[in-house]
Short mmCIF file of C-alpha atoms in Angstrom, two decimals:
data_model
loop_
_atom_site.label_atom_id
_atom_site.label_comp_id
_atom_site.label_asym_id
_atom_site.label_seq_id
_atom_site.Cartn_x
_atom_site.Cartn_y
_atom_site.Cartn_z
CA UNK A 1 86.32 141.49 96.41
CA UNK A 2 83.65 139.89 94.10
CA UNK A 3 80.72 138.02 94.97
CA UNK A 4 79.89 134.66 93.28
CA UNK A 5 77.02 132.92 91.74
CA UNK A 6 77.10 129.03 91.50
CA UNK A 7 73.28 127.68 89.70
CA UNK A 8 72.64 124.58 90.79
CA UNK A 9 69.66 122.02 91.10
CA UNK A 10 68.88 120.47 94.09
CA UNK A 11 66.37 117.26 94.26
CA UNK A 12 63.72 117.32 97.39
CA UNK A 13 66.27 116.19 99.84
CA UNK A 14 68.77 119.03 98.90
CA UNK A 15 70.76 116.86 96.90
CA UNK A 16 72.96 118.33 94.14
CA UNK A 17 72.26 116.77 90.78
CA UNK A 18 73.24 119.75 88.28
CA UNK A 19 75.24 122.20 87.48
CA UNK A 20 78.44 123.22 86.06
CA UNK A 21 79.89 119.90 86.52
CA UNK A 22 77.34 117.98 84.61
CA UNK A 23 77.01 121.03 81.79
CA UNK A 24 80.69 120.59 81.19
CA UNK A 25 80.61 116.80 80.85
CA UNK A 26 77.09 117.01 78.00
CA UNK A 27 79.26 119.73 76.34
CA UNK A 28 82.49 117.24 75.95
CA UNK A 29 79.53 114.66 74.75
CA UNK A 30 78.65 116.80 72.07
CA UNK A 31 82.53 117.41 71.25
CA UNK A 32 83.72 113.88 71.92
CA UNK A 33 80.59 111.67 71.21
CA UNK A 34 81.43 109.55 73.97
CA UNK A 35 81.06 109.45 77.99
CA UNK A 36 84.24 108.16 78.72
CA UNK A 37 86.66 110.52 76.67
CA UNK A 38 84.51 113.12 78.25
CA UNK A 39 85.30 112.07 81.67
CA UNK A 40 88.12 111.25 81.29
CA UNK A 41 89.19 114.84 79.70
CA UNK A 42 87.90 116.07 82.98
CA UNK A 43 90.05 113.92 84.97
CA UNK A 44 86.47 111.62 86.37
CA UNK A 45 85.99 107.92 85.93
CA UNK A 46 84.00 107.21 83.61
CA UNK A 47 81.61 105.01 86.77
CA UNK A 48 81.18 108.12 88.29
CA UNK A 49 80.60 110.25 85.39
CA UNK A 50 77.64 107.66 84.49
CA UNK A 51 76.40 107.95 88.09
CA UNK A 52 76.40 111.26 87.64
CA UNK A 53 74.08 111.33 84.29
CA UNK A 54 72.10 108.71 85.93
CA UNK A 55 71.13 110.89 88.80
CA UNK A 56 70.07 114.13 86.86
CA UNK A 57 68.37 111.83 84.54
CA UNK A 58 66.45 110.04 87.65
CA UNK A 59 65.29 114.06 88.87
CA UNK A 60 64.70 115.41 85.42
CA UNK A 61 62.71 112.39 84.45
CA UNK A 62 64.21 112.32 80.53
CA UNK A 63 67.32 110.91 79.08
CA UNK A 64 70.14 113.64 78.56
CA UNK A 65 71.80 111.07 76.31
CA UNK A 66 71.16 108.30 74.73
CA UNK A 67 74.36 105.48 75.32
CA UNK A 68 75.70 102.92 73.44
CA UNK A 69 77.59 99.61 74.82
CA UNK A 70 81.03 99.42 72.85
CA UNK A 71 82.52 96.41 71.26
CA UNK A 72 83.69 95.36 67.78
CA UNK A 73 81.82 98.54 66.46
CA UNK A 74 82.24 100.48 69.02
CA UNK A 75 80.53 102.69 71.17
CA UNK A 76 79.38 106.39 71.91
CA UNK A 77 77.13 108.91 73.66
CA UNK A 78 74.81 111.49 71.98
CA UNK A 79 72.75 114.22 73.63
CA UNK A 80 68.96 113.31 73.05
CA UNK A 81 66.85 116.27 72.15
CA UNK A 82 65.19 116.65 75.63
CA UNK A 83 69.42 116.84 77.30
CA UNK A 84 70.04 119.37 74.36
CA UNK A 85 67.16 121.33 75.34
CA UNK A 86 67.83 121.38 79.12
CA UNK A 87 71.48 122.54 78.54
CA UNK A 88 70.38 125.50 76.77
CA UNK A 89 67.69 126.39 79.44
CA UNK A 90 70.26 125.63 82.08
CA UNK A 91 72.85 127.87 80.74
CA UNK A 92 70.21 130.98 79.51
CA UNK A 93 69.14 130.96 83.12
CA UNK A 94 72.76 130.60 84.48
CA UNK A 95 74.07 133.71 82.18
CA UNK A 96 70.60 135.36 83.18
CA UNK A 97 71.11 135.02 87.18
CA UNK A 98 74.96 136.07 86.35
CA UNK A 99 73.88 139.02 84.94
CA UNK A 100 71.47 140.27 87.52
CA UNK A 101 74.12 139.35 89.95
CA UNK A 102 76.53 141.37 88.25
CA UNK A 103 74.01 144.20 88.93
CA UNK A 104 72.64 143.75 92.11
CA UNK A 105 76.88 143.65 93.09
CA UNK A 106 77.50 146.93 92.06
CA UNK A 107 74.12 148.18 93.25
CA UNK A 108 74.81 147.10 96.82
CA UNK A 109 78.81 147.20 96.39
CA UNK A 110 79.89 149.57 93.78
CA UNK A 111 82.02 152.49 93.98
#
């Protein structure tokens, strides 16, 4: 038995618009410097992926990337300085909640 801790953001209406799904998919930005390999190395079209940046983007209020349109030279996705920023907090307070999870668990639950 195990007890698990998901951290995600919810807009007003109790909408989902991050978590692990969208940190994944800024991390295979960084890697890939492009939306679409990103989603499509997670197995996502690359409309929803965009959807999906669009909508945490809409709730932050900043850009988590900044997007260019390909063609003869190309295109390609970089994290802005505000989406680098917000991945870090996201995942220090993640690991942080983990931790205190792992905690309270064996507080209420250990042997």
């Amino acid at each position: 038995m195990k007890a698990v801790t998901r951290i995600i953001f919810v807009d007003e209406n109790g909408d989902k618009f991050f978590g692990e799904g969208p940190a994944r998919l800024l991390h295979l930005i960084e890697e890939t410097g492009s939306l679409n390999a990103a989603a499509s190395s997670m197995g996502m079209a690359y409309t929803k992926a965009l959807k999906l940046l669009n909508n945490a983007e809409k709730n932050l209020g900043f850009p988590l990337t900044v997007r260019a349109i390909g063609g003869k030279t190309g295109g390609g996705s970089t994290l802005t300085s505000e989406g680098e920023a917000w991945l870090k907090k996201y995942e220090d307070y993640r690991d942080a909640c983990l931790k205190t999870n792992s905690k309270l668990y064996e507080e209420f639950f250990g042997e």
